Amino acid sequence: MISESAGIENLTDLHQDITLNNNLQISDGENASFPKLRIRHVSKSFHSENGKTYVLEDINLDIKQGEFVCIVGPSGCGKTTLLNIVAGLEKADCGEVLANGNPVNGAGTDRVVIFQEAALFPWLNVIKNVEFGLKLKGMNRTQRKTTALEYLKMVHLSKFQSAHIHELSGGMKQRVALARALAMNPEMLLMDEPFSALDAQTRWILHFELQSIWLKTKKTIMFVTHNIREAVCLADRILILSTTPGKIKKEFIVDLPRPRDDNDVNVAEYSTRIMKILKTEIDKVVKCEMDADSCVECDIKCTSEESAKTDIGGGI
Amino acid sequence: MPSILKRTIFFFLLICLWELLFRIRMWPEYILPSPVSVCKTLIYGFQNKTFVIGIVTSMRRIAIGYGISIIIGVLLGLLIGRIRIFEETLGSLVSGLQALPTICWLPLALLWFGLNDKTIIFLVIMGAVLSITIATDVGVKSVPALYIRAAKTMGARGWKLYLEVIIPAALPHIITGMKQGWSFAWRSLMAGELLIVCLGLGHLLMIGRELNDMSQVIAVMIVIVIIGILVDRLFFVKAEKRIRERWGLVKN
C-alpha cells in the first residue's frame, strides 16, 4: 500500500508515460503468476540514544519475474537495509520475505548481491573470481572456466581474464563483480548502489552495459540507488522510500524505450518530476543534519563573501 | 653514492679495524683471531663438511618445528579470531605466554622429551607458534566484512568459508606473523642447540669454545647470521611485499 499521498498534488497530470499506481493493491492471489520476490510487512528498527528508531516500517512489495526495480531514497532511509534483508544478510524484526515462494532465511545463491565496492577477492585473478561461486557449487574445472569466460565476454573483459584485481579500474572491478554474480545464474540480482563510487563517464557506460545484459538475460533485478537519474535510466519501476521511518512513499512505472541514455530528454524530465517528490524527504534529512537556526543558502552566501575578502587581502 | 657502495665501504673499514686490533696484539690470538684465520676456518669448515652437516641438521630441525608451528599457529589463530569463547580463554593464555622467553621451556622440555632432537624441535615450536597465532588472530579479525558477505551470497559456508575466504584474506597478516615467528624460531633453535649437544650449528659453536678455537666460533656465528638474513630477505621480505601488492595494500 502506498500510505503517503498527502503533499503531492499535481501528480495526476504528470507525463502520461508515468503511471502512478496510487491504487496499487497488495492482496494475495491477485497476481496470476506468483511474484519472484514478495516482501510482506517488513519492519526493522535499531536502538539509539533517543530510543527506538525505525529504519523500515511495514514494507510491502512484489517484484515480478524479469522486472527491473529501483529503490530510491535519501541517504539513511534504509534502502540498503531492505536489500540486505532480501539478501538474507540481515534479519527483519517482523514480516516475511519470500523469494520464489520460499521464505528467506539467510543468504542464498539464488539472490546474489553486488555491493557498492566490488568485493572482489584480491588473492584470485579476474577469471578465478568469476569462478568462485561456481567452484563452491561443485562445478568441474573446465566447465566453470568456460562459464566464467562466457560471462567475462558479456562484460567485455575476457582480455583481462588473468589480470590481478589491483590492476583494474573501479569500473572494470564492478564489471567483474557483475560477471561473477551473473555466472552464478541467480534467480535475482540485488544491486546495492553498485555504480555510486564510479565517475560519471564510467557510470554512463555501465548503465548501457547493464541494460543490454538485462535485456539479454531477463534477470529480476532489485537495484538500490540514491541517484534518481540512474533509477529512471535503468528501471521498469521505481519505488521512492521515505526516511525515518523508511516507508514506500511512491511508485512509478517508467516505460521509456530501451536502451535509455542518462542524458536523454525524457529521462531528464522524469527525473526532475521524481526529484520534486523526493525533495521533501531530502529537506527532512538536511534539517536533521544541520543546526536549527541555519540554512544551506546563507552558508553558501557567507563562504563566497569571505573568500572574496581574503582574495583582496591576499592581493595587498 | 649508492647505498650498496656505502655498505661495502663500511664493512671493509670494519674488517680493517678488526685486523688492526689483531695486529697491535692487545689481546692474545685465542681471544681475538684475525679476520684471515676466521676466513680460513670458514673455508676449511665447508671443505671438510662439518659446517655443511651442521647447517643441514639445524635446517632439518627448524623445518620440522617451524612447519608444525605454522599449522598449530594458524589453527589456534582462527579459533581465537572467530569464536568468542576461545578468544576469552585461549586468547588470554596466548598473550600471557608471550611474556615467557622460549628458553624457559627448556627444563620442562628436557623432562618430557630428554636430551634429544624432540626437545629442540619443541623449543622451535614454542618460539614461533605464538607469533603466528597472534598474527592470524589479528588477520582474521581484520578480514573485511564485505568479503564474508559477498562469499556468503555466493554460497560459501562453514569450513569452505574459512579455506576460500578467511584464510586468504588474512594472509598479509599471517605472513608478517610467520616472518616474526621465523626469527624467534631461529633464535630458539640456536639456544637449544647450544645447551643440548647434538650436532647442529649451535653445537659447532660449543665445539669452538671447548677447543678454545675462537676463529671457529666467529666463523659459525657468521654462518648463522647469513642463513638468518638469507631466509628473511630471500623469502619473507619478498613474499610479504608480493602479498601486500596483490592484496592492494600498497599504493603504487
PDB file of N, CA, C and O in Angstrom, chain A residues 84 89 107-109 111-113 115 117 119-124 132-133 135-136 164 166 180 184, chain B residues 146-157 160 164-166 168-169 242 245-248 252:
ATOM      1  N   ASN A  84      19.589  -5.788   2.121  1.00  0.00           N
ATOM      2  CA  ASN A  84      20.279  -6.791   2.928  1.00  0.00           C
ATOM      3  C   ASN A  84      19.305  -7.811   3.518  1.00  0.00           C
ATOM      4  O   ASN A  84      19.647  -8.979   3.661  1.00  0.00           O
ATOM      5  N   LEU A  89      21.232 -11.176   4.544  1.00  0.00           N
ATOM      6  CA  LEU A  89      22.425 -10.790   5.306  1.00  0.00           C
ATOM      7  C   LEU A  89      22.042 -10.093   6.608  1.00  0.00           C
ATOM      8  O   LEU A  89      22.831  -9.993   7.525  1.00  0.00           O
ATOM      9  N   ALA A 107      21.558 -16.042   3.697  1.00  0.00           N
ATOM     10  CA  ALA A 107      21.986 -15.781   2.331  1.00  0.00           C
ATOM     11  C   ALA A 107      21.804 -17.028   1.472  1.00  0.00           C
ATOM     12  O   ALA A 107      21.847 -18.142   1.969  1.00  0.00           O
ATOM     13  N   GLY A 108      21.573 -16.815   0.189  1.00  0.00           N
ATOM     14  CA  GLY A 108      21.415 -17.953  -0.710  1.00  0.00           C
ATOM     15  C   GLY A 108      21.902 -17.619  -2.094  1.00  0.00           C
ATOM     16  O   GLY A 108      21.930 -16.455  -2.486  1.00  0.00           O
ATOM     17  N   THR A 109      22.311 -18.636  -2.819  1.00  0.00           N
ATOM     18  CA  THR A 109      22.887 -18.398  -4.148  1.00  0.00           C
ATOM     19  C   THR A 109      21.824 -17.997  -5.176  1.00  0.00           C
ATOM     20  O   THR A 109      22.164 -17.637  -6.295  1.00  0.00           O
ATOM     21  N   ARG A 111      20.017 -15.438  -4.711  1.00  0.00           N
ATOM     22  CA  ARG A 111      19.949 -13.966  -4.613  1.00  0.00           C
ATOM     23  C   ARG A 111      21.369 -13.434  -4.437  1.00  0.00           C
ATOM     24  O   ARG A 111      21.850 -13.278  -3.322  1.00  0.00           O
ATOM     25  N   VAL A 112      22.041 -13.176  -5.518  1.00  0.00           N
ATOM     26  CA  VAL A 112      23.431 -12.716  -5.420  1.00  0.00           C
ATOM     27  C   VAL A 112      23.456 -11.190  -5.312  1.00  0.00           C
ATOM     28  O   VAL A 112      22.700 -10.506  -5.994  1.00  0.00           O
ATOM     29  N   VAL A 113      24.310 -10.699  -4.438  1.00  0.00           N
ATOM     30  CA  VAL A 113      24.386  -9.258  -4.197  1.00  0.00           C
ATOM     31  C   VAL A 113      25.605  -8.660  -4.900  1.00  0.00           C
ATOM     32  O   VAL A 113      26.676  -9.254  -4.907  1.00  0.00           O
ATOM     33  N   PHE A 115      27.758  -5.306  -4.459  1.00  0.00           N
ATOM     34  CA  PHE A 115      27.885  -4.250  -3.468  1.00  0.00           C
ATOM     35  C   PHE A 115      28.431  -2.973  -4.091  1.00  0.00           C
ATOM     36  O   PHE A 115      28.883  -2.967  -5.234  1.00  0.00           O
ATOM     37  N   GLU A 117      31.160  -1.421  -3.219  1.00  0.00           N
ATOM     38  CA  GLU A 117      32.533  -1.748  -3.579  1.00  0.00           C
ATOM     39  C   GLU A 117      32.505  -3.157  -4.157  1.00  0.00           C
ATOM     40  O   GLU A 117      31.755  -3.992  -3.673  1.00  0.00           O
ATOM     41  N   ALA A 119      33.993  -5.858  -3.966  1.00  0.00           N
ATOM     42  CA  ALA A 119      34.142  -7.038  -3.107  1.00  0.00           C
ATOM     43  C   ALA A 119      34.755  -8.218  -3.852  1.00  0.00           C
ATOM     44  O   ALA A 119      34.417  -9.361  -3.610  1.00  0.00           O
ATOM     45  N   LEU A 120      35.650  -7.913  -4.788  1.00  0.00           N
ATOM     46  CA  LEU A 120      36.374  -8.996  -5.455  1.00  0.00           C
ATOM     47  C   LEU A 120      37.498  -9.451  -4.536  1.00  0.00           C
ATOM     48  O   LEU A 120      37.985  -8.678  -3.718  1.00  0.00           O
ATOM     49  N   PHE A 121      37.896 -10.716  -4.688  1.00  0.00           N
ATOM     50  CA  PHE A 121      38.927 -11.246  -3.812  1.00  0.00           C
ATOM     51  C   PHE A 121      40.303 -11.019  -4.423  1.00  0.00           C
ATOM     52  O   PHE A 121      40.597 -11.545  -5.495  1.00  0.00           O
ATOM     53  N   PRO A 122      41.154 -10.237  -3.773  1.00  0.00           N
ATOM     54  CA  PRO A 122      42.430  -9.866  -4.388  1.00  0.00           C
ATOM     55  C   PRO A 122      43.408 -11.029  -4.556  1.00  0.00           C
ATOM     56  O   PRO A 122      44.351 -10.924  -5.316  1.00  0.00           O
ATOM     57  N   TRP A 123      43.178 -12.129  -3.816  1.00  0.00           N
ATOM     58  CA  TRP A 123      44.118 -13.247  -3.935  1.00  0.00           C
ATOM     59  C   TRP A 123      43.814 -14.096  -5.172  1.00  0.00           C
ATOM     60  O   TRP A 123      44.577 -14.989  -5.513  1.00  0.00           O
ATOM     61  N   LEU A 124      42.709 -13.813  -5.836  1.00  0.00           N
ATOM     62  CA  LEU A 124      42.372 -14.541  -7.063  1.00  0.00           C
ATOM     63  C   LEU A 124      42.458 -13.581  -8.240  1.00  0.00           C
ATOM     64  O   LEU A 124      42.183 -12.394  -8.085  1.00  0.00           O
ATOM     65  N   PHE A 132      34.573 -18.268  -8.652  1.00  0.00           N
ATOM     66  CA  PHE A 132      34.472 -18.532  -7.215  1.00  0.00           C
ATOM     67  C   PHE A 132      33.178 -19.262  -6.806  1.00  0.00           C
ATOM     68  O   PHE A 132      33.202 -20.326  -6.195  1.00  0.00           O
ATOM     69  N   GLY A 133      32.054 -18.673  -7.181  1.00  0.00           N
ATOM     70  CA  GLY A 133      30.770 -19.261  -6.800  1.00  0.00           C
ATOM     71  C   GLY A 133      30.531 -20.602  -7.471  1.00  0.00           C
ATOM     72  O   GLY A 133      29.923 -21.501  -6.891  1.00  0.00           O
ATOM     73  N   LYS A 135      32.798 -22.770  -8.282  1.00  0.00           N
ATOM     74  CA  LYS A 135      33.617 -23.763  -7.599  1.00  0.00           C
ATOM     75  C   LYS A 135      32.885 -24.257  -6.351  1.00  0.00           C
ATOM     76  O   LYS A 135      32.864 -25.450  -6.068  1.00  0.00           O
ATOM     77  N   LEU A 136      32.275 -23.322  -5.639  1.00  0.00           N
ATOM     78  CA  LEU A 136      31.535 -23.698  -4.432  1.00  0.00           C
ATOM     79  C   LEU A 136      30.328 -24.567  -4.779  1.00  0.00           C
ATOM     80  O   LEU A 136      29.906 -25.405  -3.998  1.00  0.00           O
ATOM     81  N   HIS A 164      45.314  -9.210 -12.309  1.00  0.00           N
ATOM     82  CA  HIS A 164      45.056  -9.183 -10.874  1.00  0.00           C
ATOM     83  C   HIS A 164      44.103  -8.047 -10.551  1.00  0.00           C
ATOM     84  O   HIS A 164      44.041  -7.054 -11.275  1.00  0.00           O
ATOM     85  N   HIS A 166      44.075  -5.736  -8.287  1.00  0.00           N
ATOM     86  CA  HIS A 166      44.587  -4.385  -8.012  1.00  0.00           C
ATOM     87  C   HIS A 166      44.999  -3.647  -9.268  1.00  0.00           C
ATOM     88  O   HIS A 166      45.264  -2.444  -9.239  1.00  0.00           O
ATOM     89  N   ARG A 180      30.694 -12.048 -12.153  1.00  0.00           N
ATOM     90  CA  ARG A 180      30.745 -13.062 -11.089  1.00  0.00           C
ATOM     91  C   ARG A 180      29.342 -13.395 -10.597  1.00  0.00           C
ATOM     92  O   ARG A 180      29.008 -14.552 -10.364  1.00  0.00           O
ATOM     93  N   MET A 184      26.732 -17.092 -11.565  1.00  0.00           N
ATOM     94  CA  MET A 184      26.023 -17.945 -10.600  1.00  0.00           C
ATOM     95  C   MET A 184      24.641 -18.326 -11.120  1.00  0.00           C
ATOM     96  O   MET A 184      23.973 -19.167 -10.544  1.00  0.00           O
TER      97      MET A 184
ATOM     98  N   LEU B 146      32.892  -7.181   4.134  1.00  0.00           N
ATOM     99  CA  LEU B 146      32.351  -7.229   2.776  1.00  0.00           C
ATOM    100  C   LEU B 146      32.706  -8.537   2.069  1.00  0.00           C
ATOM    101  O   LEU B 146      31.880  -9.124   1.379  1.00  0.00           O
ATOM    102  N   TYR B 147      33.956  -9.004   2.260  1.00  0.00           N
ATOM    103  CA  TYR B 147      34.373 -10.259   1.632  1.00  0.00           C
ATOM    104  C   TYR B 147      33.506 -11.410   2.122  1.00  0.00           C
ATOM    105  O   TYR B 147      33.095 -12.268   1.346  1.00  0.00           O
ATOM    106  N   ILE B 148      33.258 -11.420   3.426  1.00  0.00           N
ATOM    107  CA  ILE B 148      32.490 -12.524   4.004  1.00  0.00           C
ATOM    108  C   ILE B 148      31.048 -12.470   3.519  1.00  0.00           C
ATOM    109  O   ILE B 148      30.464 -13.492   3.150  1.00  0.00           O
ATOM    110  N   ARG B 149      30.487 -11.257   3.454  1.00  0.00           N
ATOM    111  CA  ARG B 149      29.112 -11.118   2.965  1.00  0.00           C
ATOM    112  C   ARG B 149      29.011 -11.563   1.515  1.00  0.00           C
ATOM    113  O   ARG B 149      28.097 -12.305   1.134  1.00  0.00           O
ATOM    114  N   ALA B 150      29.991 -11.101   0.702  1.00  0.00           N
ATOM    115  CA  ALA B 150      29.976 -11.465  -0.712  1.00  0.00           C
ATOM    116  C   ALA B 150      30.087 -12.981  -0.868  1.00  0.00           C
ATOM    117  O   ALA B 150      29.355 -13.595  -1.645  1.00  0.00           O
ATOM    118  N   ALA B 151      30.999 -13.582  -0.101  1.00  0.00           N
ATOM    119  CA  ALA B 151      31.196 -15.025  -0.197  1.00  0.00           C
ATOM    120  C   ALA B 151      29.936 -15.778   0.232  1.00  0.00           C
ATOM    121  O   ALA B 151      29.569 -16.780  -0.367  1.00  0.00           O
ATOM    122  N   LYS B 152      29.267 -15.252   1.256  1.00  0.00           N
ATOM    123  CA  LYS B 152      28.048 -15.918   1.730  1.00  0.00           C
ATOM    124  C   LYS B 152      26.948 -15.890   0.672  1.00  0.00           C
ATOM    125  O   LYS B 152      26.245 -16.870   0.493  1.00  0.00           O
ATOM    126  N   THR B 153      26.824 -14.761  -0.031  1.00  0.00           N
ATOM    127  CA  THR B 153      25.777 -14.721  -1.048  1.00  0.00           C
ATOM    128  C   THR B 153      26.127 -15.617  -2.235  1.00  0.00           C
ATOM    129  O   THR B 153      25.276 -15.930  -3.040  1.00  0.00           O
ATOM    130  N   MET B 154      27.401 -16.014  -2.323  1.00  0.00           N
ATOM    131  CA  MET B 154      27.764 -16.948  -3.391  1.00  0.00           C
ATOM    132  C   MET B 154      27.815 -18.386  -2.876  1.00  0.00           C
ATOM    133  O   MET B 154      28.300 -19.274  -3.570  1.00  0.00           O
ATOM    134  N   GLY B 155      27.344 -18.570  -1.677  1.00  0.00           N
ATOM    135  CA  GLY B 155      27.166 -19.926  -1.189  1.00  0.00           C
ATOM    136  C   GLY B 155      28.312 -20.495  -0.376  1.00  0.00           C
ATOM    137  O   GLY B 155      28.409 -21.705  -0.213  1.00  0.00           O
ATOM    138  N   ALA B 156      29.218 -19.625   0.142  1.00  0.00           N
ATOM    139  CA  ALA B 156      30.305 -20.143   0.977  1.00  0.00           C
ATOM    140  C   ALA B 156      29.796 -20.379   2.392  1.00  0.00           C
ATOM    141  O   ALA B 156      29.192 -19.504   2.990  1.00  0.00           O
ATOM    142  N   ARG B 157      30.024 -21.577   2.891  1.00  0.00           N
ATOM    143  CA  ARG B 157      29.548 -21.957   4.226  1.00  0.00           C
ATOM    144  C   ARG B 157      30.650 -22.711   4.960  1.00  0.00           C
ATOM    145  O   ARG B 157      31.482 -23.356   4.329  1.00  0.00           O
ATOM    146  N   LYS B 160      34.492 -24.160   4.190  1.00  0.00           N
ATOM    147  CA  LYS B 160      34.856 -23.598   2.884  1.00  0.00           C
ATOM    148  C   LYS B 160      35.013 -22.092   2.968  1.00  0.00           C
ATOM    149  O   LYS B 160      35.849 -21.512   2.291  1.00  0.00           O
ATOM    150  N   GLU B 164      38.450 -20.740   1.727  1.00  0.00           N
ATOM    151  CA  GLU B 164      38.425 -19.986   0.470  1.00  0.00           C
ATOM    152  C   GLU B 164      38.464 -18.481   0.685  1.00  0.00           C
ATOM    153  O   GLU B 164      38.826 -17.734  -0.219  1.00  0.00           O
ATOM    154  N   VAL B 165      38.031 -18.012   1.849  1.00  0.00           N
ATOM    155  CA  VAL B 165      37.942 -16.563   2.038  1.00  0.00           C
ATOM    156  C   VAL B 165      38.733 -16.067   3.250  1.00  0.00           C
ATOM    157  O   VAL B 165      39.612 -15.219   3.103  1.00  0.00           O
ATOM    158  N   ILE B 166      38.439 -16.605   4.418  1.00  0.00           N
ATOM    159  CA  ILE B 166      39.013 -16.001   5.631  1.00  0.00           C
ATOM    160  C   ILE B 166      40.527 -16.153   5.674  1.00  0.00           C
ATOM    161  O   ILE B 166      41.237 -15.172   5.904  1.00  0.00           O
ATOM    162  N   PRO B 168      42.773 -16.799   3.105  1.00  0.00           N
ATOM    163  CA  PRO B 168      43.459 -15.951   2.118  1.00  0.00           C
ATOM    164  C   PRO B 168      43.360 -14.465   2.431  1.00  0.00           C
ATOM    165  O   PRO B 168      44.321 -13.726   2.227  1.00  0.00           O
ATOM    166  N   ALA B 169      42.208 -14.038   2.937  1.00  0.00           N
ATOM    167  CA  ALA B 169      42.063 -12.606   3.233  1.00  0.00           C
ATOM    168  C   ALA B 169      42.972 -12.189   4.377  1.00  0.00           C
ATOM    169  O   ALA B 169      43.423 -11.050   4.434  1.00  0.00           O
ATOM    170  N   ARG B 242      55.091  -9.057  -2.075  1.00  0.00           N
ATOM    171  CA  ARG B 242      54.207  -9.516  -3.160  1.00  0.00           C
ATOM    172  C   ARG B 242      52.763  -9.606  -2.699  1.00  0.00           C
ATOM    173  O   ARG B 242      51.851  -9.180  -3.393  1.00  0.00           O
ATOM    174  N   GLU B 245      51.171  -6.270  -2.219  1.00  0.00           N
ATOM    175  CA  GLU B 245      50.850  -5.661  -3.512  1.00  0.00           C
ATOM    176  C   GLU B 245      49.570  -6.243  -4.097  1.00  0.00           C
ATOM    177  O   GLU B 245      48.669  -5.528  -4.497  1.00  0.00           O
ATOM    178  N   ARG B 246      49.541  -7.583  -4.114  1.00  0.00           N
ATOM    179  CA  ARG B 246      48.379  -8.268  -4.697  1.00  0.00           C
ATOM    180  C   ARG B 246      47.098  -7.911  -3.957  1.00  0.00           C
ATOM    181  O   ARG B 246      46.044  -7.739  -4.549  1.00  0.00           O
ATOM    182  N   TRP B 247      47.202  -7.831  -2.636  1.00  0.00           N
ATOM    183  CA  TRP B 247      46.013  -7.563  -1.823  1.00  0.00           C
ATOM    184  C   TRP B 247      45.614  -6.077  -1.883  1.00  0.00           C
ATOM    185  O   TRP B 247      44.697  -5.671  -1.208  1.00  0.00           O
ATOM    186  N   GLY B 248      46.386  -5.310  -2.649  1.00  0.00           N
ATOM    187  CA  GLY B 248      46.047  -3.902  -2.807  1.00  0.00           C
ATOM    188  C   GLY B 248      46.339  -3.071  -1.574  1.00  0.00           C
ATOM    189  O   GLY B 248      45.728  -2.031  -1.358  1.00  0.00           O
ATOM    190  N   ASN B 252      50.770   1.871  -5.527  1.00  0.00           N
ATOM    191  CA  ASN B 252      51.948   2.123  -6.375  1.00  0.00           C
ATOM    192  C   ASN B 252      51.969   3.592  -6.807  1.00  0.00           C
ATOM    193  O   ASN B 252      51.065   4.056  -7.404  1.00  0.00           O
TER     194      ASN B 252
END
